[in-house]
Coordinates of C-alpha atoms and ligand atoms in Angstrom, one line a residue:
M1 CA 66.1 100.5 30.2
I2 CA 69.2 100.3 28.0
Y3 CA 67.5 101.9 25.1
E4 CA 66.4 104.9 27.2
T5 CA 70.0 105.3 28.3
T6 CA 71.2 105.1 24.8
N7 CA 68.6 107.6 23.5
S8 CA 69.3 110.0 26.2
Y9 CA 73.0 109.9 25.5
Y10 CA 72.2 110.5 21.9
I11 CA 70.1 113.5 22.7
L12 CA 72.8 114.7 25.0
I13 CA 75.5 114.7 22.4
I14 CA 73.2 116.5 19.9
N15 CA 72.5 119.2 22.6
N16 CA 76.1 119.6 23.3
N17 CA 76.6 120.1 19.5
I18 CA 79.6 117.7 19.4
L19 CA 78.0 115.3 17.0
D20 CA 80.2 116.4 14.1
G21 CA 83.4 115.3 15.9
I22 CA 82.1 111.8 16.6
M23 CA 83.0 109.1 14.1
N24 CA 80.5 106.9 12.3
F25 CA 81.2 103.9 14.5
I26 CA 80.1 105.7 17.7
K27 CA 77.2 107.3 16.0
T28 CA 76.0 103.9 14.8
L29 CA 76.3 102.4 18.2
N30 CA 74.1 105.2 19.5
G31 CA 71.4 104.4 17.1
E32 CA 72.0 106.5 14.0
I33 CA 71.7 105.0 10.5
T34 CA 74.7 106.5 8.8
K35 CA 75.1 106.8 5.0
T36 CA 77.9 104.3 5.0
P37 CA 78.1 101.6 7.7
P38 CA 81.1 101.8 9.9
I39 CA 83.7 99.1 9.2
W40 CA 86.0 97.0 11.3
I41 CA 87.1 93.4 11.4
M42 CA 87.4 91.0 14.3
R43 CA 91.2 90.1 14.7
Q44 CA 92.0 92.9 12.4
A45 CA 95.4 93.2 14.0
G46 CA 96.7 89.7 13.1
R47 CA 98.6 87.3 11.1
Y48 CA 97.1 88.1 7.7
M49 CA 99.1 91.3 7.8
Q50 CA 102.8 91.3 6.9
D51 CA 103.3 94.3 9.2
Y52 CA 101.9 92.3 12.1
R53 CA 104.0 89.3 11.4
N54 CA 107.1 91.5 11.4
V55 CA 106.4 92.8 14.9
R56 CA 105.2 89.5 16.1
S57 CA 108.5 87.8 15.1
T58 CA 110.4 90.1 17.6
E59 CA 108.6 88.4 20.6
K60 CA 108.6 84.7 21.3
N61 CA 106.1 84.7 24.1
F62 CA 102.6 85.7 23.0
I63 CA 101.5 86.8 26.5
E64 CA 104.6 89.0 26.8
F65 CA 103.8 90.4 23.4
C66 CA 100.3 91.4 24.6
L67 CA 101.8 92.9 27.7
N68 CA 104.3 95.1 25.8
P69 CA 102.5 98.4 25.5
E70 CA 104.8 99.7 22.7
K71 CA 104.3 96.7 20.5
A72 CA 100.7 96.1 21.4
S73 CA 99.8 99.7 20.5
N74 CA 101.9 99.5 17.3
V75 CA 100.0 96.5 16.0
T76 CA 96.6 97.9 17.1
C77 CA 97.3 100.9 14.9
Q78 CA 98.6 99.0 11.9
P79 CA 95.2 98.0 10.2
I80 CA 93.9 101.6 10.8
Q81 CA 96.9 103.1 9.2
K82 CA 96.9 100.7 6.3
F83 CA 93.2 100.1 5.6
G84 CA 91.4 103.0 7.5
M85 CA 88.9 100.9 9.5
D86 CA 86.4 103.0 11.5
A87 CA 87.5 101.5 14.9
A88 CA 90.7 100.1 16.4
I89 CA 90.4 97.1 18.7
I90 CA 93.1 97.1 21.3
F91 CA 95.6 94.3 20.7
S92 CA 95.4 91.8 23.6
D93 CA 93.8 88.5 24.2
I94 CA 90.8 87.1 26.1
L95 CA 93.1 84.6 27.9
L96 CA 95.1 87.4 29.6
I97 CA 92.5 87.3 32.4
L98 CA 93.1 83.6 33.2
H99 CA 96.9 84.3 33.1
M100 CA 96.4 86.9 35.7
L101 CA 94.3 84.6 37.8
N102 CA 97.3 82.4 38.2
H103 CA 96.5 80.0 35.4
Q104 CA 99.6 80.6 33.3
V105 CA 98.9 80.6 29.5
I106 CA 101.4 79.7 26.8
F107 CA 100.8 79.6 23.1
V108 CA 102.3 76.6 21.4
K109 CA 102.9 77.1 17.7
N110 CA 100.3 75.3 15.6
E111 CA 98.6 74.0 18.7
G112 CA 97.0 77.1 20.2
P113 CA 96.8 78.1 23.8
K114 CA 97.7 75.7 26.7
L115 CA 97.1 76.7 30.3
H116 CA 97.2 75.4 33.8
K117 CA 93.8 73.8 34.0
L118 CA 91.3 73.5 36.9
N119 CA 90.2 70.0 37.8
L120 CA 86.8 68.9 39.0
G121 CA 86.4 69.7 42.7
E122 CA 89.2 72.3 42.7
P123 CA 88.2 75.9 43.5
L124 CA 89.4 78.9 41.5
L125 CA 91.4 80.9 44.1
L126 CA 90.1 84.4 44.7
P127 CA 92.9 86.8 43.6
K128 CA 94.0 89.9 45.3
W129 CA 92.2 92.4 43.1
D130 CA 94.8 95.1 43.5
T131 CA 97.6 92.8 42.3
Y132 CA 95.4 91.5 39.5
L133 CA 94.8 95.0 38.2
T134 CA 98.4 96.1 38.7
N135 CA 99.5 93.1 36.5
L136 CA 97.0 94.3 33.8
Q137 CA 98.4 97.8 33.8
P138 CA 100.4 97.3 30.5
V139 CA 97.0 97.0 28.8
S140 CA 96.0 100.4 30.2
E141 CA 99.3 101.8 28.9
A142 CA 98.8 100.2 25.5
I143 CA 95.4 101.9 25.2
K144 CA 96.8 105.3 26.2
L145 CA 99.7 104.9 23.7
T146 CA 97.3 103.8 21.0
R147 CA 95.3 107.0 21.5
V148 CA 98.4 109.1 21.2
K149 CA 99.6 107.3 18.1
L150 CA 96.2 107.4 16.3
D151 CA 95.9 111.2 17.1
K152 CA 99.3 111.9 15.6
S153 CA 98.0 111.6 12.0
E154 CA 95.0 113.5 10.5
N155 CA 93.9 110.2 8.8
T156 CA 93.6 108.3 12.0
K157 CA 92.8 111.0 14.5
D158 CA 89.8 110.4 16.8
T159 CA 89.4 106.8 15.6
P160 CA 87.5 105.1 18.4
I161 CA 89.2 102.3 20.3
I162 CA 87.4 99.2 21.3
G163 CA 88.3 97.4 24.6
F164 CA 87.3 93.8 25.1
S165 CA 87.1 90.7 27.2
G166 CA 86.0 87.1 26.9
S167 CA 82.6 86.2 28.5
P168 CA 82.4 84.1 31.6
W169 CA 81.4 80.8 29.8
T170 CA 84.1 81.1 27.1
L171 CA 86.8 81.8 29.8
F172 CA 85.4 78.9 31.9
T173 CA 85.9 76.5 28.9
Y174 CA 89.6 77.5 28.6
L175 CA 90.1 77.2 32.3
I176 CA 88.6 73.8 32.6
E177 CA 89.8 72.3 29.3
G178 CA 93.3 73.8 29.7
G179 CA 93.1 75.0 26.1
S180 CA 90.9 74.9 23.0
S181 CA 88.4 72.2 22.6
K182 CA 85.7 71.1 20.1
D183 CA 83.0 69.7 22.4
F184 CA 84.1 71.0 25.8
P185 CA 83.6 67.6 27.6
N186 CA 85.3 68.7 30.8
A187 CA 83.7 72.0 31.1
R188 CA 80.2 70.5 30.5
K189 CA 80.9 67.7 33.0
F190 CA 82.0 70.4 35.5
L191 CA 78.7 72.2 35.3
W192 CA 76.7 69.0 35.9
A193 CA 78.9 67.4 38.5
D194 CA 80.1 70.4 40.5
H195 CA 77.3 73.0 40.2
A196 CA 78.1 74.9 43.4
N197 CA 81.8 75.2 42.6
S198 CA 80.9 76.3 39.0
K199 CA 78.7 79.1 40.4
Q200 CA 81.6 80.4 42.5
I201 CA 84.0 80.1 39.6
F202 CA 81.6 82.1 37.4
D203 CA 81.3 84.7 40.1
I204 CA 85.0 85.2 40.2
L205 CA 85.3 85.3 36.4
T206 CA 82.5 87.8 36.2
H207 CA 84.3 90.1 38.7
A208 CA 87.6 89.7 36.9
I209 CA 86.0 90.6 33.6
I210 CA 84.2 93.7 35.1
H211 CA 87.5 94.9 36.7
F212 CA 89.4 94.4 33.4
L213 CA 86.8 96.2 31.3
E214 CA 86.8 99.1 33.8
L215 CA 90.5 99.3 33.6
Q216 CA 90.2 99.6 29.8
I217 CA 87.4 102.2 30.1
K218 CA 89.4 104.3 32.5
A219 CA 92.4 104.1 30.0
G220 CA 90.2 105.6 27.3
V221 CA 88.4 103.0 25.2
N222 CA 85.2 104.3 23.5
A223 CA 83.3 101.0 23.3
I224 CA 83.6 97.5 24.6
M225 CA 83.0 94.0 23.2
L226 CA 82.4 90.8 25.0
F227 CA 83.4 87.7 23.0
D228 CA 81.4 84.6 23.9
S229 CA 83.0 82.5 21.3
W230 CA 81.7 79.2 22.6
A231 CA 78.2 80.4 23.6
G232 CA 76.7 77.8 21.2
S233 CA 78.4 74.9 23.0
I234 CA 76.8 75.2 26.4
P235 CA 74.0 72.8 27.1
A236 CA 70.8 74.8 26.5
R237 CA 69.6 74.1 30.0
F238 CA 72.5 76.1 31.4
R239 CA 72.3 79.0 29.0
N240 CA 70.3 81.3 31.3
E241 CA 72.4 80.6 34.4
F242 CA 75.8 80.6 32.9
V243 CA 75.5 82.7 29.7
Y244 CA 72.7 85.2 30.0
Q245 CA 72.8 86.1 33.7
P246 CA 76.6 86.6 34.2
T247 CA 76.7 88.5 30.9
K248 CA 73.8 90.7 32.1
T249 CA 75.6 91.3 35.4
I250 CA 78.6 92.6 33.3
T251 CA 76.6 94.8 31.0
Q252 CA 74.4 96.2 33.8
T253 CA 77.2 97.0 36.1
L254 CA 79.2 98.8 33.4
R255 CA 76.3 100.7 32.0
Q256 CA 75.3 101.9 35.4
K257 CA 78.9 103.3 36.0
Y258 CA 79.7 104.3 32.4
P259 CA 76.4 105.0 30.6
R260 CA 78.3 106.5 27.6
I261 CA 80.2 103.4 26.8
P262 CA 78.3 101.2 24.2
I263 CA 78.5 97.4 24.6
I264 CA 78.8 94.9 21.8
C265 CA 78.2 91.2 22.5
L266 CA 79.1 88.2 20.4
P267 CA 77.1 85.2 21.6
K268 CA 78.6 83.0 18.9
S269 CA 76.7 80.2 17.3
I270 CA 73.9 80.4 19.9
G271 CA 71.3 80.1 17.1
E272 CA 67.7 81.0 18.1
G273 CA 69.0 81.8 21.6
I274 CA 70.1 85.1 20.2
V275 CA 66.6 86.5 20.7
E276 CA 66.5 85.6 24.4
F277 CA 70.1 86.8 24.8
V278 CA 69.4 90.2 23.4
D279 CA 66.2 90.4 25.5
I280 CA 68.0 89.6 28.8
V281 CA 71.5 91.0 28.3
Q282 CA 70.4 94.2 26.4
P283 CA 73.6 94.9 24.5
N284 CA 73.7 98.1 22.4
C285 CA 74.9 95.9 19.6
V286 CA 74.8 92.2 18.9
A287 CA 77.5 90.7 16.7
V288 CA 76.0 87.9 14.5
D289 CA 78.2 85.0 13.4
H290 CA 78.1 83.5 10.0
L291 CA 76.3 80.3 11.1
T292 CA 73.3 82.3 12.2
D293 CA 70.4 83.2 9.9
I294 CA 70.7 87.0 9.6
E295 CA 67.1 87.4 8.3
F296 CA 65.8 85.6 11.3
V297 CA 67.8 87.8 13.7
H298 CA 66.9 91.0 11.8
K299 CA 63.2 90.3 12.1
S300 CA 63.3 88.9 15.6
I301 CA 65.2 91.5 17.7
P302 CA 64.1 95.1 18.5
K303 CA 65.1 97.7 15.9
E304 CA 67.0 99.7 18.5
V305 CA 69.6 97.0 18.7
V306 CA 72.5 97.5 16.3
I307 CA 73.6 94.5 14.3
Q308 CA 77.2 93.8 13.5
G309 CA 78.9 91.3 11.3
N310 CA 77.7 88.1 9.7
I311 CA 80.1 87.8 6.7
D312 CA 81.8 84.4 6.6
P313 CA 85.6 84.9 7.1
L314 CA 86.1 82.5 4.3
C315 CA 84.0 84.6 2.0
L316 CA 86.5 87.4 2.7
V317 CA 89.3 85.0 1.8
T318 CA 87.5 84.3 -1.5
G319 CA 87.0 88.0 -2.2
G320 CA 86.0 89.4 -5.7
D321 CA 82.4 89.4 -6.9
V322 CA 81.4 86.6 -4.6
L323 CA 82.2 88.8 -1.6
K324 CA 80.6 91.9 -3.1
K325 CA 77.4 90.0 -3.6
E326 CA 77.3 88.9 0.0
V327 CA 78.0 92.5 1.1
D328 CA 75.2 93.7 -1.2
Y329 CA 72.8 91.1 0.2
L330 CA 73.5 92.3 3.8
L331 CA 73.4 96.0 3.1
N332 CA 70.2 95.7 1.1
L333 CA 68.6 93.6 3.9
I334 CA 69.5 95.8 6.9
T335 CA 68.4 99.2 5.8
D336 CA 66.1 100.2 8.7
R337 CA 68.4 99.7 11.6
P338 CA 72.0 100.6 12.3
Y339 CA 74.5 98.1 11.0
I340 CA 78.3 97.8 11.5
F341 CA 80.2 95.9 8.8
N342 CA 82.3 93.0 10.2
L343 CA 82.8 89.3 9.8
G344 CA 81.0 86.5 11.7
H345 CA 84.2 85.5 13.4
G346 CA 87.9 86.5 13.3
I347 CA 89.7 87.1 10.1
V348 CA 91.8 84.1 9.1
P349 CA 95.5 84.3 8.5
E350 CA 95.2 83.2 4.8
T351 CA 93.1 86.3 3.9
P352 CA 94.8 88.4 1.2
E353 CA 95.3 91.9 2.5
Q354 CA 94.1 93.1 -0.9
N355 CA 90.6 91.7 -0.3
V356 CA 90.4 93.7 2.9
A357 CA 91.4 96.9 1.1
E358 CA 89.0 96.2 -1.8
I359 CA 85.9 95.5 0.3
I360 CA 86.4 98.6 2.4
S361 CA 86.5 100.8 -0.7
Y362 CA 83.6 99.0 -2.2
I363 CA 81.4 99.6 0.9
R364 CA 82.4 103.2 1.1
E365 CA 81.6 103.8 -2.6
K366 CA 78.2 102.4 -2.2
N367 CA 76.8 105.1 -0.1
I368 CA 73.7 103.2 1.0
G369 CA 71.1 103.6 3.8
L370 CA 69.3 106.6 5.2
S371 CA 71.0 109.7 6.6
I372 CA 69.5 111.8 9.4
S373 CA 71.6 114.8 8.3
Ligands
LIG401 O1 90.8 91.6 17.1 C1 92.0 92.1 17.3 O2 92.7 92.5 16.3 C2 92.5 92.2 18.7 C3 93.3 91.1 19.2 C4 92.6 89.8 19.6 C5 93.4 88.6 19.7 N1 92.6 87.7 20.2 C6 94.8 88.5 19.3 C7 95.3 87.2 19.0 C8 91.3 89.5 20.0 C9 90.1 90.4 20.1 C10 91.4 88.1 20.4 C11 90.2 87.4 21.0 C12 90.3 86.0 21.3 N2 91.3 85.3 21.7 C13 89.1 85.2 21.2 C14 87.7 85.6 21.0 C15 87.5 85.8 19.5 C16 87.4 84.5 18.8 O3 88.2 84.4 17.9 O4 86.6 83.6 19.1 C17 89.6 83.8 21.6 C18 88.7 82.6 21.6 C19 91.0 84.0 21.8 C20 91.9 82.8 22.3 C21 93.0 82.6 21.4 N3 94.0 83.5 21.1 C22 93.3 81.5 20.7 C23 92.4 80.2 20.7 C24 94.4 81.7 19.9 C25 95.2 80.7 19.1 C26 94.5 80.3 17.9 C27 94.5 81.5 16.9 O5 93.4 81.9 16.5 O6 95.6 81.9 16.6 C28 94.8 83.0 20.2 C29 96.1 83.7 19.7 C30 95.9 85.0 19.1 N4 95.2 86.0 19.7 C31 96.5 85.5 18.0 C32 96.2 86.8 17.8 C33 96.5 87.8 16.7 C34 97.5 84.7 17.1 C35 98.7 84.4 17.8 C36 99.9 84.9 17.1 O7 100.0 86.0 16.5 O8 100.9 84.2 17.2

């Protein structure tokens, strides 16, 4: 189904003769193999950038920072203005949703996020959706401001904006653990010991995610990404019920209402499960982490599905010829399907800014792949 939708959209834009105005990133998400792959980097607005640290230092509370449209839009634009990525991802955080579901999140320096956790047997209270969306309005404003700021300069004009959310399972882990975790013992126990309650919590999270993504689409984002950062840590027996099916509900609901908005999914570290994930969830694009064998993914999923990512964030820290060799390997491997350059996970704070600038010009100079024009 999805691929028919994608193709008909593609034909539609050709018929409307507006293809020229559409950037590489959106062309690729709609199935075109462009001469140079589009480039963006997960967490591209972040601590590796001095410009980001300067703005960040003006706001103590991270959630308030995310909810400040002026500052959030400024840092969203920074990497585009400095390095010229092909897409901007709105500056926000996956934990905002939990914050707005009355599980206040605070970020403790060097410890990560801490939030009011949900204990075994406790229900997640159904929010008043109007209030929930009103509280998330600053994200909508940040998106609109980002559009205005990007369009002010010829160099950044029309740069697509990506909206995002965490996936239900990843949000569930933060809710039940009350923060980050390695093995997610409480979240896993919750699934086994309180199955009926788990189902209700996943339903609420799924609704909250759909509402939040809709808010971002209405504000003007051009694509959306679902981060399932801990997809690889759910017991395999629960993958279908708590990863594939809720994610499919999200992609299907949004595609029905907004067929022109492509969807990227990151089912991180899910291993061979990525094949089933793609088959069931049907994203336009699957983001592949650096722990997953890209050759396996490339030969196992349909050619219509765009692949994004796979470079180890620490390879970007290393830079130089080592990084160029990895990029060559990827770009020589994925020649017969659309590919979006990105990392396998978020850029790490120690990454030299120069490595980012260098790899972007290296890719753009290579001029690989097929062109339909
Ligand atoms: O990509 C971008 O540039 C957009 C902004 C963005 C942030 N977080 C900003 C942020 C995005 C897309 C995210 C997603 C996110 N947040 C994920 C999914 C992606 C992934 O990395 O797996 C997750 C799991 C989170 C939750 C989160 N936010 C944690 C665990 C932490 C603390 C640890 C860490 O990596 O710093 C954050 C904080 C956070 N979110 C920062 C940024 C730039 C750093 C905080 C700071 O600047 O003080």
